């Protein structure tokens, strides 16, 4: 790596200059953290080399499986900013790589098979300190891939890798709720092992990128089963978005189990619990909304936390990703859990949220009652599927003109008001579905009804793209058409790697004519973009009025 380039990261939509962050991540990630994350990926690929070969001989290990997805998840944007925590993960990676190697060698001996000579990440051993680990990381990051394989192939390798990171986040959530499938871990290890090869073919890389989409489809199905078996099927639910008088805790991120544990531990504490960001859909789950002190949703999407959290008069719990650099005004009352980490921020576990509770009790809480205002969430898989016949009849009778799915990640980069304006321009005889934190661009606006149905349906978190997909499939069957022939358009925004996984799933399913923005990924060369345009008619957004006219004309 050039000495002037302290780091290189281009995995998120807000990457500097639309090309890559080289001195400091726009997300707040420093060069040490970025480089340690690159090394953690390399170490995890080494684990996968052994795990993939061992599994082909009938041997597997749950700790190896779980760590694989945890390590990938830890490198997603806005998850782990703590070099010491990453150092610990690298130490754990070395131990599990040794375990995976032994499992493989033992399996070879048991099967009477000659072990392969494996090169690359499998041979990595960790340096003793952070400086040494950083030196190792600089030799195996994104820049080294581009130098070795060229831009097009390196970009496709990263498309696969970033998609795997997103799918790993969902697999981790499912595992936390007790849902695992060794076949999915097998695909993670197989695809990570593939990325360690010495030579690559462009078409094969594209094929494996779509294989990540297939993997993510089954992972999100598993997570859907995990969430609904634990907390019930979401139902349409009104959610208050203004304060209730009293002590308060705000929960952000995606982890429903953390929220459930906090609700149980605060049941008799006279503390009101608010969701934030992607936790908003939690209000639709029957077993979560049964807690009467889950009183509402505070604020909006993740990128506004540095404005919203200073004004929140209670404690804040960050689960999964979406943390930004905490300001001093609330650094003593914000906590992380799970894989989330920020230097100097206290980390807690769901077994004992007492530090969060004590911090909330020490704060004033909301001293006045806000004016009541509600929005509706809870249009999950079962609810969507229950509406298929009704929607079919409305389309066939020409009382429903078009369905727009407007959603995805939100972010701070200029241009995202496109999604607000687009939603406002959608004609009254059309339906809007939304999901993920992109919904905050318009979910507090009034859209009225169509044939006694609300015109805005909040499907849930980003992983609930699975529910939207099941709705699309069911509606296409009901109407007897291909999904691409439905009067339905996807208007998507992306920010981080879970959105990459969802996009690859849609492409794997052959969904065409997706409008994507606010900008295209920096890790896609013009040649790759053209392939996606030619094969799937992937379309960069232009202006709301122009795009809407092109769709409806």
PDB file of C-alpha atoms in Angstrom, residues 249-420:
ATOM      1  CA  UNK A 249     -34.430   4.010  27.295  1.00  0.00           C
ATOM      2  CA  UNK A 250     -33.938   4.176  23.533  1.00  0.00           C
ATOM      3  CA  UNK A 251     -33.002   0.968  21.684  1.00  0.00           C
ATOM      4  CA  UNK A 252     -31.449   1.181  18.236  1.00  0.00           C
ATOM      5  CA  UNK A 253     -30.053  -1.363  15.788  1.00  0.00           C
ATOM      6  CA  UNK A 254     -31.777  -4.591  14.731  1.00  0.00           C
ATOM      7  CA  UNK A 255     -31.533  -7.182  17.522  1.00  0.00           C
ATOM      8  CA  UNK A 256     -35.027  -8.173  18.657  1.00  0.00           C
ATOM      9  CA  UNK A 257     -33.682 -10.528  21.315  1.00  0.00           C
ATOM     10  CA  UNK A 258     -31.802  -7.690  23.005  1.00  0.00           C
ATOM     11  CA  UNK A 259     -34.994  -5.636  22.961  1.00  0.00           C
ATOM     12  CA  UNK A 260     -36.991  -8.528  24.406  1.00  0.00           C
ATOM     13  CA  UNK A 261     -34.445  -9.024  27.189  1.00  0.00           C
ATOM     14  CA  UNK A 262     -34.469  -5.320  28.032  1.00  0.00           C
ATOM     15  CA  UNK A 263     -38.268  -5.244  28.085  1.00  0.00           C
ATOM     16  CA  UNK A 264     -38.325  -8.160  30.510  1.00  0.00           C
ATOM     17  CA  UNK A 265     -35.695  -6.581  32.771  1.00  0.00           C
ATOM     18  CA  UNK A 266     -37.477  -3.203  32.876  1.00  0.00           C
ATOM     19  CA  UNK A 267     -41.005  -4.535  33.304  1.00  0.00           C
ATOM     20  CA  UNK A 268     -41.478  -3.165  36.823  1.00  0.00           C
ATOM     21  CA  UNK A 269     -38.966  -0.318  36.757  1.00  0.00           C
ATOM     22  CA  UNK A 270     -41.287   2.507  35.627  1.00  0.00           C
ATOM     23  CA  UNK A 271     -39.082   3.049  32.572  1.00  0.00           C
ATOM     24  CA  UNK A 272     -40.550   3.587  29.123  1.00  0.00           C
ATOM     25  CA  UNK A 273     -38.822   1.842  26.209  1.00  0.00           C
ATOM     26  CA  UNK A 274     -38.564   3.490  22.793  1.00  0.00           C
ATOM     27  CA  UNK A 275     -37.350   1.968  19.564  1.00  0.00           C
ATOM     28  CA  UNK A 276     -35.128   3.877  17.163  1.00  0.00           C
ATOM     29  CA  UNK A 277     -34.108   3.340  13.553  1.00  0.00           C
ATOM     30  CA  UNK A 278     -34.506  -0.238  12.355  1.00  0.00           C
ATOM     31  CA  UNK A 279     -36.026  -1.334  15.662  1.00  0.00           C
ATOM     32  CA  UNK A 280     -39.311   0.369  14.747  1.00  0.00           C
ATOM     33  CA  UNK A 281     -40.872  -2.827  13.261  1.00  0.00           C
ATOM     34  CA  UNK A 282     -40.543  -4.527  16.677  1.00  0.00           C
ATOM     35  CA  UNK A 283     -43.856  -2.914  17.617  1.00  0.00           C
ATOM     36  CA  UNK A 284     -45.684  -5.226  15.212  1.00  0.00           C
ATOM     37  CA  UNK A 285     -44.602  -8.460  16.940  1.00  0.00           C
ATOM     38  CA  UNK A 286     -47.331  -9.640  19.367  1.00  0.00           C
ATOM     39  CA  UNK A 287     -44.991 -10.890  22.099  1.00  0.00           C
ATOM     40  CA  UNK A 288     -42.997  -7.656  22.084  1.00  0.00           C
ATOM     41  CA  UNK A 289     -45.872  -5.215  21.908  1.00  0.00           C
ATOM     42  CA  UNK A 290     -47.488  -7.067  24.813  1.00  0.00           C
ATOM     43  CA  UNK A 291     -45.091  -5.117  27.045  1.00  0.00           C
ATOM     44  CA  UNK A 292     -47.049  -1.972  27.848  1.00  0.00           C
ATOM     45  CA  UNK A 293     -43.898   0.020  28.578  1.00  0.00           C
ATOM     46  CA  UNK A 294     -42.814  -0.339  24.933  1.00  0.00           C
ATOM     47  CA  UNK A 295     -44.423   3.029  24.371  1.00  0.00           C
ATOM     48  CA  UNK A 296     -43.257   4.238  20.987  1.00  0.00           C
ATOM     49  CA  UNK A 297     -40.515   5.114  18.549  1.00  0.00           C
ATOM     50  CA  UNK A 298     -38.055   7.949  19.040  1.00  0.00           C
ATOM     51  CA  UNK A 299     -36.365   9.841  16.248  1.00  0.00           C
ATOM     52  CA  UNK A 300     -35.654   8.522  12.799  1.00  0.00           C
ATOM     53  CA  UNK A 301     -32.897   6.693  10.905  1.00  0.00           C
ATOM     54  CA  UNK A 302     -29.382   5.888  12.114  1.00  0.00           C
ATOM     55  CA  UNK A 303     -27.587   8.819  10.468  1.00  0.00           C
ATOM     56  CA  UNK A 304     -29.482  11.348  12.593  1.00  0.00           C
ATOM     57  CA  UNK A 305     -28.391   9.944  15.971  1.00  0.00           C
ATOM     58  CA  UNK A 306     -25.803  12.660  16.608  1.00  0.00           C
ATOM     59  CA  UNK A 307     -28.649  15.184  16.443  1.00  0.00           C
ATOM     60  CA  UNK A 308     -31.322  13.076  18.141  1.00  0.00           C
ATOM     61  CA  UNK A 309     -29.450  11.326  20.969  1.00  0.00           C
ATOM     62  CA  UNK A 310     -28.269  14.527  22.717  1.00  0.00           C
ATOM     63  CA  UNK A 311     -31.953  15.437  23.060  1.00  0.00           C
ATOM     64  CA  UNK A 312     -33.024  12.050  24.410  1.00  0.00           C
ATOM     65  CA  UNK A 313     -33.319  12.377  28.217  1.00  0.00           C
ATOM     66  CA  UNK A 314     -32.460   8.782  29.050  1.00  0.00           C
ATOM     67  CA  UNK A 315     -30.149   5.856  28.302  1.00  0.00           C
ATOM     68  CA  UNK A 316     -29.391   4.552  24.819  1.00  0.00           C
ATOM     69  CA  UNK A 317     -28.654   0.960  23.801  1.00  0.00           C
ATOM     70  CA  UNK A 318     -27.014   0.246  20.435  1.00  0.00           C
ATOM     71  CA  UNK A 319     -27.542  -3.297  19.174  1.00  0.00           C
ATOM     72  CA  UNK A 320     -25.958  -4.688  15.976  1.00  0.00           C
ATOM     73  CA  UNK A 321     -24.766  -2.003  13.584  1.00  0.00           C
ATOM     74  CA  UNK A 322     -25.584   1.671  13.013  1.00  0.00           C
ATOM     75  CA  UNK A 323     -23.471   3.307  15.732  1.00  0.00           C
ATOM     76  CA  UNK A 324     -21.779   6.621  14.975  1.00  0.00           C
ATOM     77  CA  UNK A 325     -19.117   8.429  16.990  1.00  0.00           C
ATOM     78  CA  UNK A 326     -20.905   9.278  20.267  1.00  0.00           C
ATOM     79  CA  UNK A 327     -20.852  12.915  21.308  1.00  0.00           C
ATOM     80  CA  UNK A 328     -19.639  13.838  24.767  1.00  0.00           C
ATOM     81  CA  UNK A 329     -23.147  14.982  25.690  1.00  0.00           C
ATOM     82  CA  UNK A 330     -24.392  11.390  25.751  1.00  0.00           C
ATOM     83  CA  UNK A 331     -21.263   9.227  25.762  1.00  0.00           C
ATOM     84  CA  UNK A 332     -21.781   8.360  29.441  1.00  0.00           C
ATOM     85  CA  UNK A 333     -25.307   7.062  28.817  1.00  0.00           C
ATOM     86  CA  UNK A 334     -24.922   5.152  25.559  1.00  0.00           C
ATOM     87  CA  UNK A 335     -24.142   1.429  25.655  1.00  0.00           C
ATOM     88  CA  UNK A 336     -23.271  -1.207  23.073  1.00  0.00           C
ATOM     89  CA  UNK A 337     -24.237  -4.877  22.955  1.00  0.00           C
ATOM     90  CA  UNK A 338     -23.551  -7.877  20.745  1.00  0.00           C
ATOM     91  CA  UNK A 339     -20.884  -7.236  18.135  1.00  0.00           C
ATOM     92  CA  UNK A 340     -21.140  -3.443  18.320  1.00  0.00           C
ATOM     93  CA  UNK A 341     -18.138  -1.636  19.796  1.00  0.00           C
ATOM     94  CA  UNK A 342     -16.810   1.906  20.106  1.00  0.00           C
ATOM     95  CA  UNK A 343     -13.683   2.766  22.133  1.00  0.00           C
ATOM     96  CA  UNK A 344     -14.643   4.186  25.521  1.00  0.00           C
ATOM     97  CA  UNK A 345     -18.304   3.159  25.293  1.00  0.00           C
ATOM     98  CA  UNK A 346     -19.428   0.652  27.899  1.00  0.00           C
ATOM     99  CA  UNK A 347     -20.348  -2.765  26.508  1.00  0.00           C
ATOM    100  CA  UNK A 348     -23.173  -4.763  28.092  1.00  0.00           C
ATOM    101  CA  UNK A 349     -24.793  -8.136  27.479  1.00  0.00           C
ATOM    102  CA  UNK A 350     -28.444  -9.093  27.345  1.00  0.00           C
ATOM    103  CA  UNK A 351     -28.013 -11.176  30.481  1.00  0.00           C
ATOM    104  CA  UNK A 352     -27.612  -8.018  32.539  1.00  0.00           C
ATOM    105  CA  UNK A 353     -28.826  -4.637  31.314  1.00  0.00           C
ATOM    106  CA  UNK A 354     -28.637  -3.135  34.800  1.00  0.00           C
ATOM    107  CA  UNK A 355     -26.026  -0.505  33.766  1.00  0.00           C
ATOM    108  CA  UNK A 356     -28.452   0.723  31.097  1.00  0.00           C
ATOM    109  CA  UNK A 357     -31.319   0.730  33.569  1.00  0.00           C
ATOM    110  CA  UNK A 358     -29.303   2.620  36.192  1.00  0.00           C
ATOM    111  CA  UNK A 359     -28.262   5.216  33.602  1.00  0.00           C
ATOM    112  CA  UNK A 360     -31.902   5.702  32.596  1.00  0.00           C
ATOM    113  CA  UNK A 361     -33.014   6.167  36.202  1.00  0.00           C
ATOM    114  CA  UNK A 362     -30.285   8.772  36.713  1.00  0.00           C
ATOM    115  CA  UNK A 363     -31.576  10.863  33.797  1.00  0.00           C
ATOM    116  CA  UNK A 364     -34.627  13.132  33.980  1.00  0.00           C
ATOM    117  CA  UNK A 365     -36.633  11.316  31.338  1.00  0.00           C
ATOM    118  CA  UNK A 366     -39.359  13.127  29.439  1.00  0.00           C
ATOM    119  CA  UNK A 367     -40.930  15.635  31.807  1.00  0.00           C
ATOM    120  CA  UNK A 368     -43.783  16.586  29.506  1.00  0.00           C
ATOM    121  CA  UNK A 369     -46.153  14.616  27.322  1.00  0.00           C
ATOM    122  CA  UNK A 370     -45.807  15.081  23.565  1.00  0.00           C
ATOM    123  CA  UNK A 371     -48.751  15.686  21.286  1.00  0.00           C
ATOM    124  CA  UNK A 372     -49.968  12.251  20.198  1.00  0.00           C
ATOM    125  CA  UNK A 373     -48.941  11.207  16.696  1.00  0.00           C
ATOM    126  CA  UNK A 374     -49.008   7.656  15.361  1.00  0.00           C
ATOM    127  CA  UNK A 375     -47.754   5.727  12.365  1.00  0.00           C
ATOM    128  CA  UNK A 376     -48.532   2.127  11.403  1.00  0.00           C
ATOM    129  CA  UNK A 377     -46.124  -0.794  11.105  1.00  0.00           C
ATOM    130  CA  UNK A 378     -46.523  -4.571  10.992  1.00  0.00           C
ATOM    131  CA  UNK A 379     -47.220  -5.523   7.374  1.00  0.00           C
ATOM    132  CA  UNK A 380     -45.100  -8.666   7.688  1.00  0.00           C
ATOM    133  CA  UNK A 381     -45.154 -11.835   5.631  1.00  0.00           C
ATOM    134  CA  UNK A 382     -48.452 -13.279   6.898  1.00  0.00           C
ATOM    135  CA  UNK A 383     -50.272  -9.973   6.614  1.00  0.00           C
ATOM    136  CA  UNK A 384     -48.937  -9.407   3.101  1.00  0.00           C
ATOM    137  CA  UNK A 385     -49.916 -12.884   1.950  1.00  0.00           C
ATOM    138  CA  UNK A 386     -53.391 -12.471   3.457  1.00  0.00           C
ATOM    139  CA  UNK A 387     -53.906  -9.452   1.184  1.00  0.00           C
ATOM    140  CA  UNK A 388     -52.895 -11.142  -2.093  1.00  0.00           C
ATOM    141  CA  UNK A 389     -56.435 -12.038  -3.182  1.00  0.00           C
ATOM    142  CA  UNK A 390     -57.716  -8.550  -2.412  1.00  0.00           C
ATOM    143  CA  UNK A 391     -54.820  -6.897  -4.239  1.00  0.00           C
ATOM    144  CA  UNK A 392     -55.309  -9.249  -7.185  1.00  0.00           C
ATOM    145  CA  UNK A 393     -58.951  -8.234  -7.479  1.00  0.00           C
ATOM    146  CA  UNK A 394     -58.081  -4.524  -7.251  1.00  0.00           C
ATOM    147  CA  UNK A 395     -55.497  -4.857 -10.020  1.00  0.00           C
ATOM    148  CA  UNK A 396     -57.792  -6.886 -12.267  1.00  0.00           C
ATOM    149  CA  UNK A 397     -60.621  -4.394 -11.819  1.00  0.00           C
ATOM    150  CA  UNK A 398     -58.157  -1.535 -12.544  1.00  0.00           C
ATOM    151  CA  UNK A 399     -58.812   0.096  -9.189  1.00  0.00           C
ATOM    152  CA  UNK A 400     -55.153  -0.350  -8.225  1.00  0.00           C
ATOM    153  CA  UNK A 401     -52.846   1.015 -10.883  1.00  0.00           C
ATOM    154  CA  UNK A 402     -49.368   0.172  -9.584  1.00  0.00           C
ATOM    155  CA  UNK A 403     -47.406  -0.949  -6.527  1.00  0.00           C
ATOM    156  CA  UNK A 404     -44.155   0.748  -5.564  1.00  0.00           C
ATOM    157  CA  UNK A 405     -41.689  -0.754  -3.109  1.00  0.00           C
ATOM    158  CA  UNK A 406     -39.708   2.274  -1.941  1.00  0.00           C
ATOM    159  CA  UNK A 407     -37.144   1.321   0.649  1.00  0.00           C
ATOM    160  CA  UNK A 408     -33.690   0.216   1.632  1.00  0.00           C
ATOM    161  CA  UNK A 409     -30.955   1.903   3.648  1.00  0.00           C
ATOM    162  CA  UNK A 410     -31.048   5.555   4.604  1.00  0.00           C
ATOM    163  CA  UNK A 411     -27.957   7.722   4.886  1.00  0.00           C
ATOM    164  CA  UNK A 412     -26.626  11.250   5.204  1.00  0.00           C
ATOM    165  CA  UNK A 413     -25.358  11.767   1.664  1.00  0.00           C
ATOM    166  CA  UNK A 414     -27.208  14.487  -0.282  1.00  0.00           C
ATOM    167  CA  UNK A 415     -29.720  13.215  -2.802  1.00  0.00           C
ATOM    168  CA  UNK A 416     -31.748  10.957  -0.543  1.00  0.00           C
ATOM    169  CA  UNK A 417     -34.642  13.434  -0.528  1.00  0.00           C
ATOM    170  CA  UNK A 418     -35.326  11.784  -3.914  1.00  0.00           C
ATOM    171  CA  UNK A 419     -37.187   9.045  -2.034  1.00  0.00           C
ATOM    172  CA  UNK A 420     -39.351  11.526  -0.132  1.00  0.00           C
TER     173      UNK A 420
END
